[in-house]
mmCIF file of C-alpha atoms in Angstrom:
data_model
loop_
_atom_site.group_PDB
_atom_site.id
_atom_site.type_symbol
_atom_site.label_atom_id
_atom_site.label_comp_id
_atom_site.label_asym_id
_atom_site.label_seq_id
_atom_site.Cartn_x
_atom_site.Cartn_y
_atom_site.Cartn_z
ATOM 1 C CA UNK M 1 -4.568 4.242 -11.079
ATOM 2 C CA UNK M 2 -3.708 5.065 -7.538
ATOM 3 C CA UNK M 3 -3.012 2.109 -5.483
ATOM 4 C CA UNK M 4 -1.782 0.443 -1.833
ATOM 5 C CA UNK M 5 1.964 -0.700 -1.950
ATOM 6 C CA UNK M 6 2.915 -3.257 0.830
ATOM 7 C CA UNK M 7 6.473 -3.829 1.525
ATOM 8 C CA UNK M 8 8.171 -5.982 2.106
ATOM 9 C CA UNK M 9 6.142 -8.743 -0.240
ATOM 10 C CA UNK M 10 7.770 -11.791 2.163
ATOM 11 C CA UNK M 11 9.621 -11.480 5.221
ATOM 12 C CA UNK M 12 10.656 -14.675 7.175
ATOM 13 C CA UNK M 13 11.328 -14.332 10.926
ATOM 14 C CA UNK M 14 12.542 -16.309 13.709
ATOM 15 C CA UNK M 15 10.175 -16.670 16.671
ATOM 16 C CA UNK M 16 10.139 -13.916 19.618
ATOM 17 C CA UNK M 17 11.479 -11.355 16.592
ATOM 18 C CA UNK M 18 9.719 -8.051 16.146
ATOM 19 C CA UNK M 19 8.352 -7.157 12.980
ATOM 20 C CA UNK M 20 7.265 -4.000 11.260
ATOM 21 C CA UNK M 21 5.083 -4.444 8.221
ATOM 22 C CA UNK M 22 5.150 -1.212 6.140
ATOM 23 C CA UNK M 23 2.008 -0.133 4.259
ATOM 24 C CA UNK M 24 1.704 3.070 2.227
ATOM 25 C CA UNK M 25 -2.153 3.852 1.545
ATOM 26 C CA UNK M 26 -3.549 6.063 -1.024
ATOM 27 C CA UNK M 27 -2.876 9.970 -0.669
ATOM 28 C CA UNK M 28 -6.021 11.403 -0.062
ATOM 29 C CA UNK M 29 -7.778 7.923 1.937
ATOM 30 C CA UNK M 30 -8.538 8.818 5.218
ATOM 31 C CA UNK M 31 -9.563 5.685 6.719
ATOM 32 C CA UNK M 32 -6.834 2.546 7.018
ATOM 33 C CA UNK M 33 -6.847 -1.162 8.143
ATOM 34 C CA UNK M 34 -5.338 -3.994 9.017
ATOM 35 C CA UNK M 35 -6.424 -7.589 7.968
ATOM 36 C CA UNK M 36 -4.877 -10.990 8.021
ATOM 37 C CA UNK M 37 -5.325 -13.853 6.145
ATOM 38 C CA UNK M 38 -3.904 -17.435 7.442
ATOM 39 C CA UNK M 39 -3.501 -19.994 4.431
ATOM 40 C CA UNK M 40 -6.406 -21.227 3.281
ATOM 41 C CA UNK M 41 -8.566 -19.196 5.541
ATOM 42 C CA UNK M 42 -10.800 -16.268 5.233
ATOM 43 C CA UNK M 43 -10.003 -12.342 5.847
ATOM 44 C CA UNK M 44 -9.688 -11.457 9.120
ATOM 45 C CA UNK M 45 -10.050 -7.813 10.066
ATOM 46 C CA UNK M 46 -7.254 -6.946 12.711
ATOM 47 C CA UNK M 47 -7.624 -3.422 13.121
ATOM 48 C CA UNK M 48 -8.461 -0.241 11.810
ATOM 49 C CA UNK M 49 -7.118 3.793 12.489
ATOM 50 C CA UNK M 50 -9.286 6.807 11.666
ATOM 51 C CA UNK M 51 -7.986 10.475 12.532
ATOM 52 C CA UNK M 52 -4.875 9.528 13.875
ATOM 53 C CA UNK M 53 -6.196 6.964 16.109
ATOM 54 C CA UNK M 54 -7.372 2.922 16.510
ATOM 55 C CA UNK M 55 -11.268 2.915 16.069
ATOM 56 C CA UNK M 56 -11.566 -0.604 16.305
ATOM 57 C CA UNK M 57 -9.765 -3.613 16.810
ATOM 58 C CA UNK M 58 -10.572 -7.427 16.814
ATOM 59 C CA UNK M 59 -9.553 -10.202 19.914
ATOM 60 C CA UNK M 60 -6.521 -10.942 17.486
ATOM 61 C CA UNK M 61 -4.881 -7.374 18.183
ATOM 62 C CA UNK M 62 -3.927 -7.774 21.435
ATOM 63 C CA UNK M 63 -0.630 -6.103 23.101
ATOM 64 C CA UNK M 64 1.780 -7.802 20.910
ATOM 65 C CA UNK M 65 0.364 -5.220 17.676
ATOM 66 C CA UNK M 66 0.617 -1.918 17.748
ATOM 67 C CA UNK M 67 0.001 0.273 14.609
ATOM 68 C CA UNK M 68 1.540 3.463 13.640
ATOM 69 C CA UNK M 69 1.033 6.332 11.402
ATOM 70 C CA UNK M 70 4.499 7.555 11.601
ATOM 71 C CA UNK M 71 4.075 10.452 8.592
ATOM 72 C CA UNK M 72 1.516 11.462 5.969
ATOM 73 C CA UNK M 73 2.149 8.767 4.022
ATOM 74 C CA UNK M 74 3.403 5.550 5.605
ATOM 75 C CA UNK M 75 1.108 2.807 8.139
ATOM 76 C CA UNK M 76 2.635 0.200 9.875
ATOM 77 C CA UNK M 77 2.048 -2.862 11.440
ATOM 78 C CA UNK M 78 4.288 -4.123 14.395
ATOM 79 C CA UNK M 79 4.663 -7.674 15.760
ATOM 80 C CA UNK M 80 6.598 -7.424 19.209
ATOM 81 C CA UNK M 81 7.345 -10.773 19.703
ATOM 82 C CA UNK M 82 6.151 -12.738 16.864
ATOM 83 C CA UNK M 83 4.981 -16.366 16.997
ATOM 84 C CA UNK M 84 4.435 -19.287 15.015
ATOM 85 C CA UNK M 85 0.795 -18.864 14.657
ATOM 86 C CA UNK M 86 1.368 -15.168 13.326
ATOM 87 C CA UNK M 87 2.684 -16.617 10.151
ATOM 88 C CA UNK M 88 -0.084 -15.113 7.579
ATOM 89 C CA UNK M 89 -0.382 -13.054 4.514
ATOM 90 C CA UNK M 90 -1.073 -9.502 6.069
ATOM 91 C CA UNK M 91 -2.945 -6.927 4.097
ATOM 92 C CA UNK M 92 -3.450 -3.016 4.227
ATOM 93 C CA UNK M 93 -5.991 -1.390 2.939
ATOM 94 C CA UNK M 94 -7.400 2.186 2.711
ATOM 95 C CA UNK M 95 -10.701 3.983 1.930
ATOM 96 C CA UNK M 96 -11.572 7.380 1.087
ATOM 97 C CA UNK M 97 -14.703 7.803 3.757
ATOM 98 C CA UNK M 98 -16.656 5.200 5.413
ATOM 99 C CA UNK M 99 -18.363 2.243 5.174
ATOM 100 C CA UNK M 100 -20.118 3.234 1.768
ATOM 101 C CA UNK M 101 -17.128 3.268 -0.277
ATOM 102 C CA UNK M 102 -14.698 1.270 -1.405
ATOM 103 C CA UNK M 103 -11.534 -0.579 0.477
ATOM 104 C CA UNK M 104 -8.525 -0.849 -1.616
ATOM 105 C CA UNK M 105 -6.363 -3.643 -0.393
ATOM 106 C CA UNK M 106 -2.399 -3.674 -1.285
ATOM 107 C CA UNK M 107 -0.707 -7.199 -2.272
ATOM 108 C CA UNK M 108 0.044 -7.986 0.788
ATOM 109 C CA UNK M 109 3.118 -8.944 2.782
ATOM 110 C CA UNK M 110 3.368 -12.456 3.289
ATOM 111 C CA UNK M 111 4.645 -13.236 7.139
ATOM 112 C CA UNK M 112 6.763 -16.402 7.395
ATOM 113 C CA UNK M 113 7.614 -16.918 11.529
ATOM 114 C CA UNK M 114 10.177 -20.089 11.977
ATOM 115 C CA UNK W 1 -21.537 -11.802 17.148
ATOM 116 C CA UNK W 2 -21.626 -11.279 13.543
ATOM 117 C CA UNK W 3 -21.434 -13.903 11.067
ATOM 118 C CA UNK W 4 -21.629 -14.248 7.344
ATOM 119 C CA UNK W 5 -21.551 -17.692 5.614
ATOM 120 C CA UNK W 6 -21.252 -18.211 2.218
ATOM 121 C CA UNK W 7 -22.789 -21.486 0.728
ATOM 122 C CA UNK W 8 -20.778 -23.212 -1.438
ATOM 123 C CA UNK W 9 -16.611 -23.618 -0.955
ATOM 124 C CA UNK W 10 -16.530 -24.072 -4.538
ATOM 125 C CA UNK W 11 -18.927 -24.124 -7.947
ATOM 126 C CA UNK W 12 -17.894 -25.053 -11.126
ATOM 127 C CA UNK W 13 -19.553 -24.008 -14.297
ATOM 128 C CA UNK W 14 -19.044 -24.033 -18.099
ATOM 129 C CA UNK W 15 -18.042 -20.812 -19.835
ATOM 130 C CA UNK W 16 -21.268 -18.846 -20.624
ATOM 131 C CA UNK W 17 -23.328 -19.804 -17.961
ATOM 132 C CA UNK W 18 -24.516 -17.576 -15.278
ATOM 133 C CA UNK W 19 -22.714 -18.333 -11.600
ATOM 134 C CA UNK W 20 -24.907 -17.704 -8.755
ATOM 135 C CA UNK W 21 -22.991 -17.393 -5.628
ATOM 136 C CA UNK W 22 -25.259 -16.532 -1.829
ATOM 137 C CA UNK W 23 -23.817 -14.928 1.035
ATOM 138 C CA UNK W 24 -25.912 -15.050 4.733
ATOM 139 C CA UNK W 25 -25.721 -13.220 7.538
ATOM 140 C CA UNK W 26 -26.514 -13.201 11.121
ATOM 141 C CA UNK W 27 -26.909 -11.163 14.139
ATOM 142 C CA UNK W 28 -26.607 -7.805 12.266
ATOM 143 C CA UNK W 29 -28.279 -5.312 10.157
ATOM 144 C CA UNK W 30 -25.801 -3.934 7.771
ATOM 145 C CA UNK W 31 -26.165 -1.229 6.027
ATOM 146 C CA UNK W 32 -23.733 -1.916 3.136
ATOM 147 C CA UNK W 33 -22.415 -5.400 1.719
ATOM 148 C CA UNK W 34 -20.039 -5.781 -0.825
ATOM 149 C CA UNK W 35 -18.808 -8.255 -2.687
ATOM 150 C CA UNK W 36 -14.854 -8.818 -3.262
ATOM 151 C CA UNK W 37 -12.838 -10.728 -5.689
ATOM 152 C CA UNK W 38 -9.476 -12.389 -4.591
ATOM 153 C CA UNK W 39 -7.086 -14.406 -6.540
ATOM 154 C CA UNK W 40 -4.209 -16.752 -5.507
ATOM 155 C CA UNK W 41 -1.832 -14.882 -3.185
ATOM 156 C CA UNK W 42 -3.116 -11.416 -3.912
ATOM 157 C CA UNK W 43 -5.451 -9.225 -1.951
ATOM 158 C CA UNK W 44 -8.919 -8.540 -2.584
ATOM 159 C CA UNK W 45 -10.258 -6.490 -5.026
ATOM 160 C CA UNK W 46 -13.744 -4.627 -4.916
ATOM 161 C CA UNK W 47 -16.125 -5.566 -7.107
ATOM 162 C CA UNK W 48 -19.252 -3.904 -5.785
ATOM 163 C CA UNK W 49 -21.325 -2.475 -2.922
ATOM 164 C CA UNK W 50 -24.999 -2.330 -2.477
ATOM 165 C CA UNK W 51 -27.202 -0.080 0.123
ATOM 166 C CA UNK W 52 -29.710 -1.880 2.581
ATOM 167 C CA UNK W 53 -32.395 0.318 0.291
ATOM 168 C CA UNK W 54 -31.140 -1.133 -2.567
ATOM 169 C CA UNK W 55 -32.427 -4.343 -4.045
ATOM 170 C CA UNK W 56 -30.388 -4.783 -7.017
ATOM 171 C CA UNK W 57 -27.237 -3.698 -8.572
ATOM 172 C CA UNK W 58 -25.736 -3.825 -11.670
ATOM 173 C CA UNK W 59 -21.633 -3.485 -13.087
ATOM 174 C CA UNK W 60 -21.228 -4.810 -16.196
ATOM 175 C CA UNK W 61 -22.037 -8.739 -15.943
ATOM 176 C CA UNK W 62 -22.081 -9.029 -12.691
ATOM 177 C CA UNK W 63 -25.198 -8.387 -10.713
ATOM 178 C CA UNK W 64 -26.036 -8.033 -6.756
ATOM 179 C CA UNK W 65 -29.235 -8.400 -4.656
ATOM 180 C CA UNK W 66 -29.629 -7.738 -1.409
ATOM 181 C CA UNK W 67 -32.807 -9.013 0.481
ATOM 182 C CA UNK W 68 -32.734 -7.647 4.334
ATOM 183 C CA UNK W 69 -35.652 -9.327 5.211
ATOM 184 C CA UNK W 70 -34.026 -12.806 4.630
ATOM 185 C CA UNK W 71 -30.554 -11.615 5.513
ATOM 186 C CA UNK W 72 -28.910 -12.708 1.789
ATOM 187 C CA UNK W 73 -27.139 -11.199 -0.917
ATOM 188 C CA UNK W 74 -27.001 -13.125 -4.582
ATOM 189 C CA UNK W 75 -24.052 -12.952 -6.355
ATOM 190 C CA UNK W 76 -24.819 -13.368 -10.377
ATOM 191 C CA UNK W 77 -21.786 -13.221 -13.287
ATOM 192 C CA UNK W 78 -23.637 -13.436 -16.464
ATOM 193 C CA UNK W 79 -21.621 -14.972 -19.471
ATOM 194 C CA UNK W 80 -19.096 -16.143 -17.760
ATOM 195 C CA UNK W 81 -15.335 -16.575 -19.576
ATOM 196 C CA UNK W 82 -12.757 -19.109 -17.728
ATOM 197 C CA UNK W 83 -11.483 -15.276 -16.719
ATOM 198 C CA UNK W 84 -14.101 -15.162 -13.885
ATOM 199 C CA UNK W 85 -12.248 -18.350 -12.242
ATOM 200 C CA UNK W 86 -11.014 -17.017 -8.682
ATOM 201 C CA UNK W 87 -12.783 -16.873 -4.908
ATOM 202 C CA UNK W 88 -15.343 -13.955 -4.181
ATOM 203 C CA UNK W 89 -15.814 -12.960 -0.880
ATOM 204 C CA UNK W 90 -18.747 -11.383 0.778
ATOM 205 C CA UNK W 91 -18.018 -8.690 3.150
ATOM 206 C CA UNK W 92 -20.823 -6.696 5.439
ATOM 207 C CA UNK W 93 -19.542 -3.594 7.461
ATOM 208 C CA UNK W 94 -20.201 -2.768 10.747
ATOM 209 C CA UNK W 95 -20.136 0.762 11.201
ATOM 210 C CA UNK W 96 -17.571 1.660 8.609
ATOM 211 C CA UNK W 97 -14.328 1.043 11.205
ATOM 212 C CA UNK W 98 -14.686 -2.889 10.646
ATOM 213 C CA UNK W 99 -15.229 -5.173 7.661
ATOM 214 C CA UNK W 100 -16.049 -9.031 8.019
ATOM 215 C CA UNK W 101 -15.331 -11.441 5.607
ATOM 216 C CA UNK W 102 -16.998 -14.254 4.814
ATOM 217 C CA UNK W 103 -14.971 -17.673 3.540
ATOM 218 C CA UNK W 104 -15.747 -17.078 -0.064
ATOM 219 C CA UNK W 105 -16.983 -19.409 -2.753
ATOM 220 C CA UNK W 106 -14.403 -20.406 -5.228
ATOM 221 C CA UNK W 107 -15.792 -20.778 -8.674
ATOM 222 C CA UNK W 108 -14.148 -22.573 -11.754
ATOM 223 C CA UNK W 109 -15.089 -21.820 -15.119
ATOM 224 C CA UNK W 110 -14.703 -24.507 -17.505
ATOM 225 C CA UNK W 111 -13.889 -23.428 -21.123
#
């Protein structure tokens, strides 16, 4: 079954570091996102890219993300200057159309800033 | 802004009941919801989606309602096995380019 790989599964950084979270959705998805989830919190959408481009992004996505879709098959996250409050499982998922299908969500990458 | 609450942080319930779980929301109209299961440390995984002209849908044990008119969706497992034990998460997109979670209820099934 086709599914969303996340790597790496933990990376620990030091504070100010830039990150890149790697995602790699499923081949023929068209629509991709971003979401974070802070220990013991709930899902929090951070962004999402459509046709090359961001369609929508929450308050948390502010200059310090960007997101990439460097090739036909990779999506990445990037952290400029990360903080201690950025330290969160993030997740990737994909969909094949819009909002009347399903998200597939990788395992995550589990963001550890000291 | 949008906001989807889901009742109960936790339920516990002996193996073979039926677990009822609610989600609510406010200040939007979605068109879909869908319901999500997550374990410990792993991402969500989609259990189901239901159409604002759909009342009721069904995947095995589990069963959804959706009432638009009092802005809830029931969450039902039927015969439930200690298996079911994990959170489920309510989700309600807006517009297809966002998805918002709500807290999830975390249900224990007691063998």
């Amino acid at each position: 079954e086709p599914e969303v790989t996340q790597t790496p599964s933990h990376q620990v950084t030091q504070m100010g570091q830039e990150v890149i979270l790697r995602c790699v959705p499923i081949s023929n998805h068209l629509y991709f996102y971003w979401y974070r989830q802070i220990l013991g919190q709930k899902v929090e959408f951070l962004v999402s890219f459509y046709n090359n481009e961001i369609s929508e992004k929450s308050e948390i996505f502010d200059d310090q993300f960007s997101v990439e879709r460097p090739d036909g098959s990779n999506f990445t996250l990037k952290i400029r200057s990360t903080k201690l409050e950025d330290s969160a499982m993030y997740f990737c998922a994909s969909r094949k159309q819009g909002a009347d299908t399903e998200a597939f969500f990788g395992q995550g990458t589990r963001l550890t800033v000291v | 802004s949008q906001k989807i609450e889901q009742n109960s942080e936790a339920l516990n319930i002996q193996e073979g009941k039926t677990a009822t779980l609610t989600c609510n929301y406010t200040n939007y109209s979605p068109a879909y919801l869908q319901w999500y299961r997550q374990d410990p440390g792993r991402g969500p995984v989609f259990l189901l989606l239901i159409r604002e002209n759909e009342k009721e849908k069904r995947k095995e044990r589990l069963k959804v309602t959706f009432d638009t008119t009092l802005k809830q969706s029931l969450f039902h497992i039927t015969a439930s096995q200690p298996a079911d034990s994990a959170t489920y998460l309510c989700a309600l997109d807006t517009g297809g380019f966002k998805t918002i979670f709500g807290a999830g209820t975390r249900l224990f099934v007691k063998a």
